[in-house]
Short mmCIF file of C-alpha atoms in Angstrom, two decimals:
data_model
loop_
_atom_site.label_atom_id
_atom_site.label_comp_id
_atom_site.label_asym_id
_atom_site.label_seq_id
_atom_site.Cartn_x
_atom_site.Cartn_y
_atom_site.Cartn_z
CA ARG B 20 16.25 -3.85 4.29
CA GLN B 21 17.90 -2.73 1.05
CA LYS B 22 21.12 -4.59 1.84
CA GLU B 23 19.17 -7.76 2.62
CA HIS B 24 17.16 -7.28 -0.59
CA ASP B 25 20.34 -6.96 -2.70
CA GLN B 26 21.75 -10.16 -1.19
CA ASN B 27 18.52 -12.05 -1.92
CA VAL B 28 18.48 -10.81 -5.52
CA GLU B 29 22.07 -12.05 -5.95
CA LYS B 30 20.95 -15.51 -4.76
CA VAL B 31 18.12 -15.56 -7.32
CA MET B 32 20.45 -14.51 -10.15
CA LYS B 33 22.97 -17.17 -9.12
CA ARG B 34 20.28 -19.85 -8.89
CA LEU B 35 19.03 -19.11 -12.43
CA LYS B 36 22.55 -19.28 -13.83
CA GLU B 37 23.01 -22.73 -12.21
CA ARG B 38 20.10 -24.22 -14.17
CA ASP B 39 20.91 -26.90 -16.72
CA PRO B 40 18.23 -26.63 -19.45
CA SER B 41 18.81 -30.22 -20.58
CA ARG B 42 17.63 -31.79 -17.30
CA ASP B 43 16.32 -29.29 -14.76
CA GLY B 44 12.84 -28.46 -16.07
CA LEU B 45 11.07 -25.13 -16.42
CA VAL B 46 11.57 -22.38 -13.86
CA CYS B 47 8.95 -21.53 -11.24
CA THR B 48 8.98 -20.33 -7.63
CA ALA B 49 9.45 -22.70 -4.70
CA ARG B 50 6.23 -21.46 -3.10
CA LYS B 51 3.99 -24.32 -1.96
CA PRO B 52 0.85 -24.66 -4.14
CA TYR B 53 -1.55 -24.35 -1.20
CA ILE B 54 -0.15 -20.93 -0.18
CA ALA B 55 -1.43 -19.14 -3.28
CA VAL B 56 -4.76 -17.36 -2.75
CA GLY B 57 -6.43 -18.81 -5.83
CA MET B 58 -8.71 -21.68 -6.69
CA ARG B 59 -6.74 -23.12 -9.60
CA ASN B 60 -4.91 -26.40 -8.95
CA VAL B 61 -1.20 -25.61 -9.34
CA ASP B 62 -0.76 -28.62 -11.60
CA TYR B 63 2.50 -27.47 -13.18
CA LYS B 64 4.31 -27.98 -9.86
CA ARG B 65 3.37 -31.65 -9.84
CA ALA B 66 5.53 -32.27 -12.94
CA ARG B 67 9.29 -31.81 -13.37
CA HIS B 68 10.31 -28.20 -12.72
CA PHE B 69 13.19 -26.04 -11.47
CA GLU B 70 12.42 -24.09 -8.28
CA VAL B 71 13.74 -20.67 -7.29
CA ASP B 72 13.13 -19.64 -3.68
CA LEU B 73 11.58 -16.15 -3.36
CA SER B 74 10.28 -16.64 0.20
CA SER B 75 12.58 -13.91 1.60
CA PHE B 76 11.05 -11.20 -0.59
CA ARG B 77 8.41 -10.03 1.90
CA ASN B 78 9.56 -6.56 2.98
CA ILE B 79 8.46 -2.99 2.36
CA LEU B 80 11.69 -1.37 1.16
CA GLU B 81 10.74 2.31 1.02
CA ILE B 82 7.87 4.76 1.34
CA ASP B 83 8.86 7.77 -0.76
CA ARG B 84 6.64 10.71 0.20
CA GLU B 85 8.17 13.02 -2.41
CA ARG B 86 7.60 10.76 -5.39
CA MET B 87 4.45 9.27 -3.75
CA VAL B 88 5.69 5.76 -4.43
CA ALA B 89 6.01 2.62 -2.29
CA ARG B 90 8.86 0.27 -3.21
CA VAL B 91 7.97 -3.23 -2.05
CA GLU B 92 8.95 -6.85 -2.55
CA PRO B 93 6.52 -9.27 -4.23
CA LEU B 94 5.39 -11.20 -1.13
CA VAL B 95 4.28 -8.07 0.73
CA ASN B 96 0.54 -8.49 1.29
CA MET B 97 -2.24 -5.93 1.48
CA GLY B 98 -2.69 -6.20 5.27
CA GLN B 99 1.02 -5.57 5.75
CA ILE B 100 1.17 -2.49 3.54
CA THR B 101 -1.98 -0.81 4.91
CA ARG B 102 -0.64 -1.24 8.47
CA VAL B 103 2.33 0.89 7.44
CA THR B 104 0.80 3.44 5.07
CA VAL B 105 -2.65 4.28 6.50
CA PRO B 106 -1.27 5.77 9.79
CA MET B 107 0.80 8.06 7.51
CA ASN B 108 -2.43 9.12 5.72
CA LEU B 109 -1.20 7.36 2.59
CA ALA B 110 -2.40 4.28 0.72
CA LEU B 111 -1.83 2.42 -2.51
CA ALA B 112 -4.11 3.79 -5.21
CA VAL B 113 -5.71 0.33 -5.46
CA VAL B 114 -5.83 -1.78 -2.25
CA ALA B 115 -7.26 -5.25 -2.88
CA GLU B 116 -9.74 -6.22 -0.14
CA LEU B 117 -8.34 -9.46 1.30
CA ASP B 118 -5.39 -9.17 3.70
CA ASP B 119 -3.40 -12.10 2.27
CA LEU B 120 -3.30 -10.98 -1.37
CA THR B 121 0.30 -10.25 -2.34
CA VAL B 122 1.81 -7.58 -4.55
CA GLY B 123 3.35 -10.20 -6.85
CA GLY B 124 0.06 -12.00 -7.35
CA LEU B 125 -1.86 -8.78 -7.98
CA ILE B 126 0.70 -7.66 -10.59
CA ASN B 127 1.39 -10.93 -12.42
CA GLY B 128 -2.24 -11.91 -12.14
CA TYR B 129 -5.04 -9.49 -11.45
CA GLY B 130 -6.12 -7.09 -8.69
CA ILE B 131 -9.09 -4.78 -8.29
CA GLU B 132 -10.72 -2.59 -5.64
CA GLY B 133 -13.50 -0.03 -5.26
CA SER B 134 -11.15 2.73 -6.47
CA SER B 135 -10.40 0.99 -9.79
CA HIS B 136 -13.03 3.07 -11.61
CA ILE B 137 -10.50 5.90 -11.21
CA TYR B 138 -7.07 4.22 -11.17
CA GLY B 139 -7.62 1.00 -13.14
CA LEU B 140 -6.48 -2.45 -12.07
CA PHE B 141 -3.69 -2.94 -9.53
CA ALA B 142 -1.02 -3.30 -12.25
CA ASP B 143 -2.06 0.07 -13.74
CA THR B 144 -0.77 1.78 -10.58
CA VAL B 145 2.75 0.31 -10.84
CA VAL B 146 5.50 2.79 -11.76
CA ALA B 147 8.41 0.33 -12.17
CA TYR B 148 9.18 -3.39 -12.03
CA GLU B 149 12.48 -4.96 -11.01
CA ILE B 150 12.75 -8.29 -12.84
CA VAL B 151 15.34 -11.05 -12.96
CA LEU B 152 15.31 -12.36 -16.54
CA ALA B 153 15.92 -15.89 -17.81
CA ASP B 154 19.64 -15.24 -18.32
CA GLY B 155 20.07 -14.03 -14.72
CA ARG B 156 20.15 -10.30 -15.48
CA LEU B 157 18.39 -7.82 -13.20
CA VAL B 158 16.51 -5.09 -15.10
CA ARG B 159 14.26 -2.20 -14.09
CA ALA B 160 11.31 -1.75 -16.44
CA THR B 161 9.33 1.49 -16.68
CA LYS B 162 6.94 2.79 -19.32
CA ASP B 163 9.56 5.06 -20.90
CA ASN B 164 12.92 3.26 -20.61
CA GLU B 165 14.54 0.61 -22.85
CA PHE B 166 12.46 -2.13 -21.18
CA SER B 167 9.10 -0.44 -21.77
CA ASP B 168 7.86 -3.44 -23.76
CA LEU B 169 8.50 -5.64 -20.71
CA PHE B 170 6.76 -3.07 -18.49
CA TYR B 171 3.53 -3.42 -20.48
CA ALA B 172 3.84 -7.21 -20.89
CA ILE B 173 4.26 -8.14 -17.19
CA PRO B 174 0.59 -7.75 -16.05
CA TRP B 175 -1.43 -10.97 -16.52
CA SER B 176 1.76 -12.86 -17.53
CA GLN B 177 1.63 -15.08 -14.41
CA GLY B 178 5.39 -14.73 -13.82
CA THR B 179 6.29 -16.31 -17.18
CA LEU B 180 8.57 -13.51 -18.47
CA GLY B 181 10.89 -13.26 -15.46
CA LEU B 182 10.96 -13.27 -11.68
CA LEU B 183 9.59 -10.12 -10.05
CA VAL B 184 11.80 -9.08 -7.11
CA ALA B 185 10.48 -5.56 -6.41
CA ALA B 186 7.89 -3.04 -7.62
CA GLU B 187 7.35 0.69 -7.22
CA ILE B 188 3.64 1.40 -6.75
CA LYS B 189 1.74 4.66 -6.80
CA LEU B 190 0.62 6.13 -3.45
CA ILE B 191 -2.25 8.56 -2.89
CA PRO B 192 -3.11 10.77 0.11
CA VAL B 193 -6.03 9.48 2.19
CA LYS B 194 -7.98 10.57 5.27
CA GLU B 195 -8.81 8.73 8.47
CA TYR B 196 -12.38 7.69 7.58
CA MET B 197 -14.52 6.58 4.66
CA ARG B 198 -17.94 8.22 4.42
CA LEU B 199 -19.99 5.37 3.01
CA THR B 200 -23.48 5.69 1.54
CA TYR B 201 -25.58 2.53 1.24
CA LYS B 202 -28.25 2.82 -1.44
CA PRO B 203 -30.75 0.01 -2.10
CA ALA B 204 -32.04 -0.77 -5.59
CA LYS B 205 -35.02 -2.89 -6.64
CA GLY B 206 -36.35 -4.06 -9.99
CA ASN B 207 -35.45 -6.57 -12.66
CA ILE B 208 -31.85 -7.42 -13.59
CA ARG B 209 -31.63 -4.63 -16.18
CA ASP B 210 -32.96 -2.09 -13.67
CA LEU B 211 -30.33 -3.21 -11.14
CA ALA B 212 -27.59 -2.93 -13.78
CA GLN B 213 -28.59 0.63 -14.72
CA ALA B 214 -28.80 1.69 -11.06
CA TYR B 215 -25.26 0.34 -10.60
CA ILE B 216 -23.95 2.32 -13.59
CA ASP B 217 -25.68 5.49 -12.36
CA SER B 218 -24.08 5.14 -8.91
CA PHE B 219 -20.65 6.21 -10.20
CA ALA B 220 -20.89 7.17 -13.90
CA PRO B 221 -22.50 10.59 -14.58
CA ARG B 222 -24.92 10.51 -17.49
CA ASP B 223 -23.43 13.74 -18.85
CA GLY B 224 -20.09 11.95 -19.40
CA ASP B 225 -18.19 14.08 -16.86
CA GLN B 226 -16.30 11.01 -15.56
CA ASP B 227 -13.21 12.93 -14.40
CA ASN B 228 -15.12 15.34 -12.16
CA PRO B 229 -14.35 14.47 -8.47
CA SER B 230 -17.55 16.17 -7.30
CA LYS B 231 -19.65 13.76 -9.42
CA VAL B 232 -17.60 10.55 -9.08
CA PRO B 233 -17.09 8.90 -5.66
CA ASP B 234 -13.67 7.74 -4.38
CA PHE B 235 -14.97 4.18 -3.93
CA VAL B 236 -17.84 2.19 -5.35
CA GLU B 237 -19.04 -1.41 -5.18
CA GLY B 238 -22.31 -3.25 -5.54
CA MET B 239 -23.82 -6.43 -4.14
CA ILE B 240 -26.76 -8.11 -5.83
CA TYR B 241 -28.53 -10.38 -3.34
CA ASN B 242 -31.14 -11.87 -5.68
CA PRO B 243 -32.54 -11.10 -9.16
CA THR B 244 -34.61 -8.19 -7.80
CA ASP B 245 -32.60 -6.67 -4.91
CA ALA B 246 -29.21 -4.98 -4.72
CA VAL B 247 -27.30 -2.49 -2.58
CA TYR B 248 -24.75 -0.07 -4.03
CA MET B 249 -22.14 1.59 -1.83
CA THR B 250 -20.30 4.79 -2.68
CA GLY B 251 -17.54 6.14 -0.48
CA ARG B 252 -15.59 9.37 -0.06
CA TYR B 253 -12.61 9.95 2.20
CA ALA B 254 -13.47 11.99 5.31
CA SER B 255 -11.37 13.56 8.04
CA LYS B 256 -11.51 12.54 11.69
CA GLU B 257 -13.10 15.90 12.52
CA GLU B 258 -15.93 15.36 10.04
CA ALA B 259 -16.57 11.77 11.16
CA LYS B 260 -16.84 12.74 14.83
CA LYS B 261 -19.32 15.54 14.35
CA LYS B 262 -22.48 15.20 16.37
CA GLY B 263 -25.06 12.95 14.73
CA ASN B 264 -22.63 11.04 12.52
CA VAL B 265 -22.51 7.26 12.89
CA ILE B 266 -19.08 5.62 13.15
CA ASN B 267 -19.01 1.89 12.43
CA SER B 268 -15.76 0.01 13.12
CA VAL B 269 -16.54 -2.95 10.88
CA GLY B 270 -13.19 -4.65 11.59
CA TRP B 271 -14.08 -5.83 15.11
CA TRP B 272 -14.49 -9.61 15.33
CA PHE B 273 -17.98 -9.39 16.87
CA LYS B 274 -19.45 -7.11 14.19
CA PRO B 275 -21.91 -8.48 11.62
CA TRP B 276 -20.26 -9.56 8.39
CA PHE B 277 -20.02 -6.68 5.95
CA TYR B 278 -22.21 -8.09 3.18
CA GLN B 279 -24.96 -8.86 5.71
CA HIS B 280 -24.65 -5.40 7.25
CA ALA B 281 -24.98 -3.81 3.80
CA GLN B 282 -28.06 -5.96 3.11
CA THR B 283 -29.95 -4.16 5.92
CA ALA B 284 -30.31 -1.21 3.52
CA LEU B 285 -32.95 -3.23 1.68
CA LYS B 286 -35.21 -2.91 4.73
CA LYS B 287 -34.27 0.41 6.29
CA GLY B 288 -33.50 2.33 3.10
CA GLU B 289 -30.56 4.55 2.23
CA PHE B 290 -28.18 5.39 5.09
CA VAL B 291 -24.72 6.86 5.66
CA GLU B 292 -21.97 5.92 8.11
CA TYR B 293 -18.26 6.52 8.69
CA ILE B 294 -15.82 3.59 8.69
CA PRO B 295 -12.13 3.84 9.70
CA THR B 296 -10.20 3.77 6.43
CA ARG B 297 -8.09 0.67 7.04
CA GLU B 298 -11.09 -1.29 8.30
CA TYR B 299 -12.99 -0.28 5.20
CA TYR B 300 -10.18 -1.50 2.92
CA HIS B 301 -10.36 -4.98 4.50
CA ARG B 302 -14.13 -5.10 5.00
CA HIS B 303 -14.51 -8.45 3.21
CA THR B 304 -11.60 -10.21 4.92
CA ARG B 305 -13.42 -11.69 7.94
CA CYS B 306 -16.06 -13.44 5.86
CA LEU B 307 -14.07 -13.88 2.61
CA TYR B 308 -16.89 -11.97 0.88
CA TRP B 309 -19.62 -14.56 1.66
CA GLU B 310 -17.61 -17.75 1.29
CA GLY B 311 -17.36 -17.84 5.10
CA LYS B 312 -21.02 -18.88 5.15
CA LEU B 313 -20.15 -22.09 3.26
CA ILE B 314 -16.97 -22.76 5.23
CA LEU B 315 -18.62 -22.31 8.66
CA PRO B 316 -22.41 -21.97 8.24
CA PHE B 317 -22.92 -20.77 11.83
CA ALA B 318 -19.98 -18.32 11.91
CA ASP B 319 -22.26 -15.34 11.19
CA GLN B 320 -24.46 -16.02 14.26
CA TRP B 321 -24.16 -13.48 17.10
CA TRP B 322 -23.07 -16.06 19.69
CA PHE B 323 -20.20 -17.30 17.47
CA ARG B 324 -19.11 -13.78 16.52
CA TRP B 325 -18.92 -12.67 20.16
CA THR B 326 -17.16 -15.77 21.49
CA LEU B 327 -15.05 -17.08 18.59
CA GLY B 328 -15.34 -14.44 15.88
CA TRP B 329 -11.68 -13.49 16.42
CA LEU B 330 -10.77 -16.85 14.78
CA MET B 331 -12.18 -15.70 11.43
CA PRO B 332 -11.29 -15.97 8.70
CA PRO B 333 -9.61 -19.35 8.34
CA LYS B 334 -6.46 -19.04 6.24
CA VAL B 335 -7.13 -19.97 2.61
CA SER B 336 -3.73 -21.71 2.60
CA PHE B 337 -4.79 -23.86 5.59
CA LEU B 338 -8.05 -24.84 3.89
CA LYS B 339 -6.20 -25.79 0.70
CA ALA B 340 -3.43 -27.66 2.54
CA THR B 341 -5.96 -29.87 4.32
CA GLN B 342 -8.04 -30.63 1.20
CA GLY B 343 -7.62 -33.96 -0.55
CA GLU B 344 -7.71 -34.12 -4.33
CA ALA B 345 -11.15 -35.74 -4.40
CA ILE B 346 -12.61 -32.94 -2.24
CA ARG B 347 -10.86 -30.31 -4.36
CA ASN B 348 -12.29 -31.76 -7.58
CA TYR B 349 -15.76 -32.03 -6.02
CA TYR B 350 -15.42 -28.38 -5.00
CA HIS B 351 -14.62 -27.40 -8.60
CA GLU B 352 -17.69 -29.24 -9.86
CA MET B 353 -20.21 -28.03 -7.27
CA HIS B 354 -18.96 -24.54 -6.50
CA VAL B 355 -17.90 -21.51 -8.52
CA ILE B 356 -15.27 -18.86 -7.83
CA GLN B 357 -14.92 -16.76 -10.97
CA ASP B 358 -14.65 -13.14 -12.03
CA MET B 359 -16.05 -11.90 -15.31
CA LEU B 360 -14.44 -8.65 -16.51
CA VAL B 361 -16.91 -7.18 -19.00
CA PRO B 362 -17.48 -3.79 -20.67
CA LEU B 363 -19.73 -1.72 -18.44
CA HIS B 364 -22.38 -1.38 -21.15
CA LYS B 365 -22.72 -5.19 -21.16
CA VAL B 366 -23.11 -5.67 -17.41
CA ALA B 367 -26.85 -6.39 -17.71
CA ASP B 368 -26.15 -9.08 -20.32
CA ALA B 369 -23.51 -10.63 -18.04
CA LEU B 370 -25.90 -10.68 -15.08
CA GLU B 371 -28.65 -12.30 -17.16
CA PHE B 372 -26.19 -14.92 -18.44
CA GLN B 373 -25.02 -15.68 -14.89
CA HIS B 374 -28.60 -16.04 -13.66
CA ARG B 375 -29.50 -18.34 -16.53
CA GLU B 376 -26.43 -20.61 -16.36
CA MET B 377 -25.33 -20.57 -12.70
CA GLU B 378 -27.88 -18.70 -10.56
CA ILE B 379 -25.34 -17.66 -7.94
CA TYR B 380 -26.11 -14.98 -5.35
CA PRO B 381 -24.85 -12.70 -3.89
CA ILE B 382 -22.90 -11.19 -6.81
CA TRP B 383 -20.10 -8.65 -6.30
CA LEU B 384 -19.83 -5.73 -8.73
CA CYS B 385 -16.77 -3.48 -8.98
CA PRO B 386 -16.00 -1.16 -11.92
CA HIS B 387 -12.54 -0.56 -13.34
CA ARG B 388 -10.97 1.43 -16.13
CA LEU B 389 -9.27 -0.39 -18.98
CA PHE B 390 -6.79 2.13 -20.37
CA LYS B 391 -5.92 2.67 -24.02
CA LEU B 392 -2.14 2.10 -23.91
CA PRO B 393 0.61 2.83 -26.47
CA VAL B 394 0.89 -0.91 -27.14
CA LYS B 395 -1.69 -3.71 -27.25
CA THR B 396 -1.36 -5.76 -24.06
CA MET B 397 -2.95 -9.09 -23.10
CA ILE B 398 -6.16 -7.28 -22.11
CA TYR B 399 -7.28 -4.23 -24.03
CA PRO B 400 -10.42 -2.09 -24.58
CA GLU B 401 -12.90 -2.67 -27.38
CA PRO B 402 -11.65 -1.13 -30.65
CA GLY B 403 -13.30 2.25 -31.29
CA PHE B 404 -14.87 2.53 -27.82
CA GLU B 405 -13.96 6.23 -27.62
CA ARG B 406 -16.28 7.04 -30.55
CA GLU B 407 -19.31 5.55 -28.80
CA HIS B 408 -19.30 7.99 -25.80
CA ARG B 409 -20.95 5.44 -23.53
CA GLN B 410 -21.68 6.10 -19.87
CA GLY B 411 -18.48 5.70 -17.85
CA ASP B 412 -16.07 5.88 -20.80
CA THR B 413 -13.52 8.60 -21.49
CA GLU B 414 -11.25 9.31 -24.46
CA TYR B 415 -8.38 7.41 -22.81
CA ALA B 416 -10.14 4.49 -21.04
CA GLU B 417 -13.14 2.22 -21.43
CA MET B 418 -15.07 1.45 -18.27
CA TYR B 419 -15.26 -2.26 -17.47
CA THR B 420 -16.78 -4.00 -14.50
CA ASP B 421 -15.90 -7.08 -12.50
CA VAL B 422 -18.85 -9.41 -12.00
CA GLY B 423 -17.68 -11.52 -9.05
CA ILE B 424 -19.35 -14.94 -8.79
CA TYR B 425 -18.37 -16.71 -5.57
CA TYR B 426 -20.72 -19.32 -4.08
CA ALA B 427 -22.54 -22.58 -4.67
CA PRO B 428 -24.87 -22.41 -7.70
CA GLY B 429 -28.64 -22.43 -7.22
CA PRO B 430 -29.10 -25.93 -8.71
CA VAL B 431 -26.53 -27.37 -6.25
CA LEU B 432 -28.27 -25.75 -3.26
CA ARG B 433 -31.57 -27.21 -4.46
CA GLY B 434 -30.04 -30.68 -4.92
CA GLU B 435 -30.38 -30.59 -8.72
CA ALA B 436 -27.81 -31.71 -11.32
CA PHE B 437 -25.08 -29.19 -12.13
CA ASP B 438 -22.05 -29.54 -14.38
CA GLY B 439 -19.48 -27.08 -13.06
CA ALA B 440 -16.94 -27.60 -15.85
CA GLU B 441 -19.58 -27.06 -18.56
CA ALA B 442 -20.90 -23.91 -16.83
CA VAL B 443 -17.39 -22.42 -16.70
CA ARG B 444 -16.81 -23.38 -20.34
CA LYS B 445 -20.00 -21.55 -21.36
CA MET B 446 -18.96 -18.53 -19.29
CA GLU B 447 -15.55 -18.40 -20.98
CA ASN B 448 -17.11 -18.61 -24.44
CA TRP B 449 -19.53 -15.83 -23.49
CA LEU B 450 -16.59 -13.66 -22.39
CA ILE B 451 -14.74 -14.27 -25.67
CA GLU B 452 -17.81 -13.30 -27.71
CA ASN B 453 -18.38 -10.13 -25.65
CA HIS B 454 -14.77 -8.88 -25.37
CA GLY B 455 -14.53 -9.88 -21.74
CA PHE B 456 -11.69 -11.43 -19.75
CA GLN B 457 -11.34 -14.14 -17.12
CA PRO B 458 -8.68 -13.68 -14.39
CA GLN B 459 -6.50 -16.76 -14.39
CA TYR B 460 -6.38 -17.31 -10.62
CA ALA B 461 -9.60 -19.27 -11.16
CA VAL B 462 -10.24 -22.70 -12.64
CA SER B 463 -10.21 -22.51 -16.44
CA GLU B 464 -11.56 -24.88 -19.07
CA LEU B 465 -10.04 -23.00 -22.02
CA ASN B 466 -8.06 -24.85 -24.67
CA GLU B 467 -5.07 -23.05 -26.18
CA LYS B 468 -6.94 -21.76 -29.21
CA SER B 469 -9.69 -20.25 -27.06
CA PHE B 470 -7.18 -18.85 -24.56
CA TRP B 471 -5.50 -16.76 -27.25
CA ARG B 472 -8.88 -15.66 -28.59
CA MET B 473 -9.65 -14.18 -25.17
CA PHE B 474 -6.19 -12.61 -24.64
CA ASP B 475 -3.85 -10.91 -27.11
CA ALA B 476 -0.54 -12.74 -27.49
CA SER B 477 1.41 -10.34 -29.72
CA LEU B 478 3.37 -8.26 -27.16
CA TYR B 479 3.63 -11.17 -24.72
CA ASN B 480 5.17 -13.49 -27.33
CA ARG B 481 7.57 -10.80 -28.57
CA CYS B 482 8.83 -10.34 -25.02
CA ARG B 483 9.03 -14.11 -24.47
CA ASP B 484 11.32 -14.31 -27.48
CA LYS B 485 13.32 -11.13 -26.87
CA TYR B 486 14.09 -11.85 -23.21
CA ARG B 487 14.73 -15.58 -23.77
CA ALA B 488 11.87 -16.75 -21.62
CA VAL B 489 10.92 -19.45 -24.15
CA GLY B 490 12.23 -22.79 -22.92
CA THR B 491 13.15 -21.30 -19.51
CA PHE B 492 9.85 -20.07 -18.07
CA MET B 493 6.53 -21.78 -18.71
CA SER B 494 4.16 -20.12 -21.14
CA VAL B 495 1.15 -18.49 -19.52
CA TYR B 496 -1.26 -20.99 -21.10
CA TYR B 497 0.80 -23.99 -19.99
CA LYS B 498 0.84 -22.58 -16.46
CA CYS B 499 -2.91 -21.88 -16.35
CA LYS B 500 -4.35 -24.89 -18.13
CA LYS B 501 -6.18 -27.48 -16.10
CA GLY B 502 -4.79 -30.96 -15.46
CA ARG B 503 -1.57 -32.62 -14.45
CA LYS B 504 1.29 -32.17 -16.91
CA THR B 505 2.91 -35.27 -18.40
CA GLU B 506 6.66 -35.54 -18.97
CA LYS B 507 5.97 -35.27 -22.71
CA GLU B 508 4.18 -31.93 -22.20
CA VAL B 509 7.08 -30.67 -20.06
CA GLN B 510 9.57 -31.57 -22.81
CA GLU B 511 7.43 -29.93 -25.49
CA GLU B 512 7.20 -26.75 -23.44
CA GLU B 513 10.99 -26.72 -22.91
CA GLN B 514 11.65 -27.15 -26.61
CA LYS B 515 8.99 -24.72 -27.77
CA GLN B 516 10.16 -22.04 -30.14
CA TYR B 517 8.64 -18.63 -30.80
CA GLU B 518 5.86 -19.99 -32.97
CA ASN B 519 2.26 -19.82 -31.88
CA GLU B 520 -0.25 -20.69 -34.54
CA TYR B 521 -2.98 -18.79 -32.70
CA ALA B 522 -1.00 -15.62 -31.95
#
């Protein structure tokens, strides 16, 4: 594997050195737009560009038990890595839920899981990056070597500083089962928000105490008055198989979809069960959270699950490949897939805003730490958060939460008028005003000025200049912005110098 990896890296370095800046366009990967697991139209690939093929980078290179690190290539996906690590009683510290999410996408973009309230976002668990720079050099960036600035700038950069060819990611020891507690909550939106915070954040501020903080936590709000919060702790096979304990293998094709199974707690009250660890990690894969209900409305029925449930889920890449542009644009107008990353103390405000502007249910809630780092990165905690001593915060990290909004809005389901672009624009402005962030896998309506109000450009732009990415790789805003690029825009991006009036 290592020999094959070295040969593939040589090909990438050679390909970059062959580029003629005067005619070849900006560098991006040769990956087809429909393969990416994201809702944004990959408009930059419809204009002139220079492709580098990374399709061979899909191998796990090493599992180092001594250093507790997995060295993997960027196209390794979550299903692939849990198949290898979980039987060894190991796992990545943060395992994103959907099987097809890749390491490269989770690093260059954004990745979260129910353990992020301990370990942070996916990129926070990376120990080292191996990057091919614009000039064809291969470098290894860690937090304490000469490329430490690059190490901190890579997350959220969307592959616009260099081409990621390998990453070393933190491993943790795990057990065979997850002991999962389902706890219903009822009340108004603010009551539901406080119950969510209390499910994993001790009121006495003892956030680093393993006896008070669960290994995993997530919440699902089904309507403005009902929610279920799940907290999990790793459990051994011996504990799970004790008499009286319920084992639920949620990964079988005929099982009820996970979000519907969790919803039963609203009727029967709090209950506990044991789920095999790998099946728990990928609990939302079969139904794509609850998007499966829109894709195949009858796929959750018992007769379909028993006879054809093994077909689920349809590949996101297949759905995107078979969509025409008109359908895709209609989908963007009448349907929302967005994540709002907001400070935990503002989660009630975020939920009220979502209910007022979009009215989408269910909602997915997942907390994550946003660490105070030695340098200011694209996303960063609120200044002075450590002096406030809010629930969930520590001296070294502010607790944030992901408010996941994935479904058709209430007005659309009722046949009323709904302006999807305007709703997203309002959401983005709300995030800017409340020190929140929007993952850029989703459709964005931000203009450049607003984009750099949401994210901090200082370190990113310094690295763009230092490592000669300007004029070679697209800027992150150019790559994320909505709409087809004209030849004039391509030329402007190629000729852009290190000057950003909004930086």
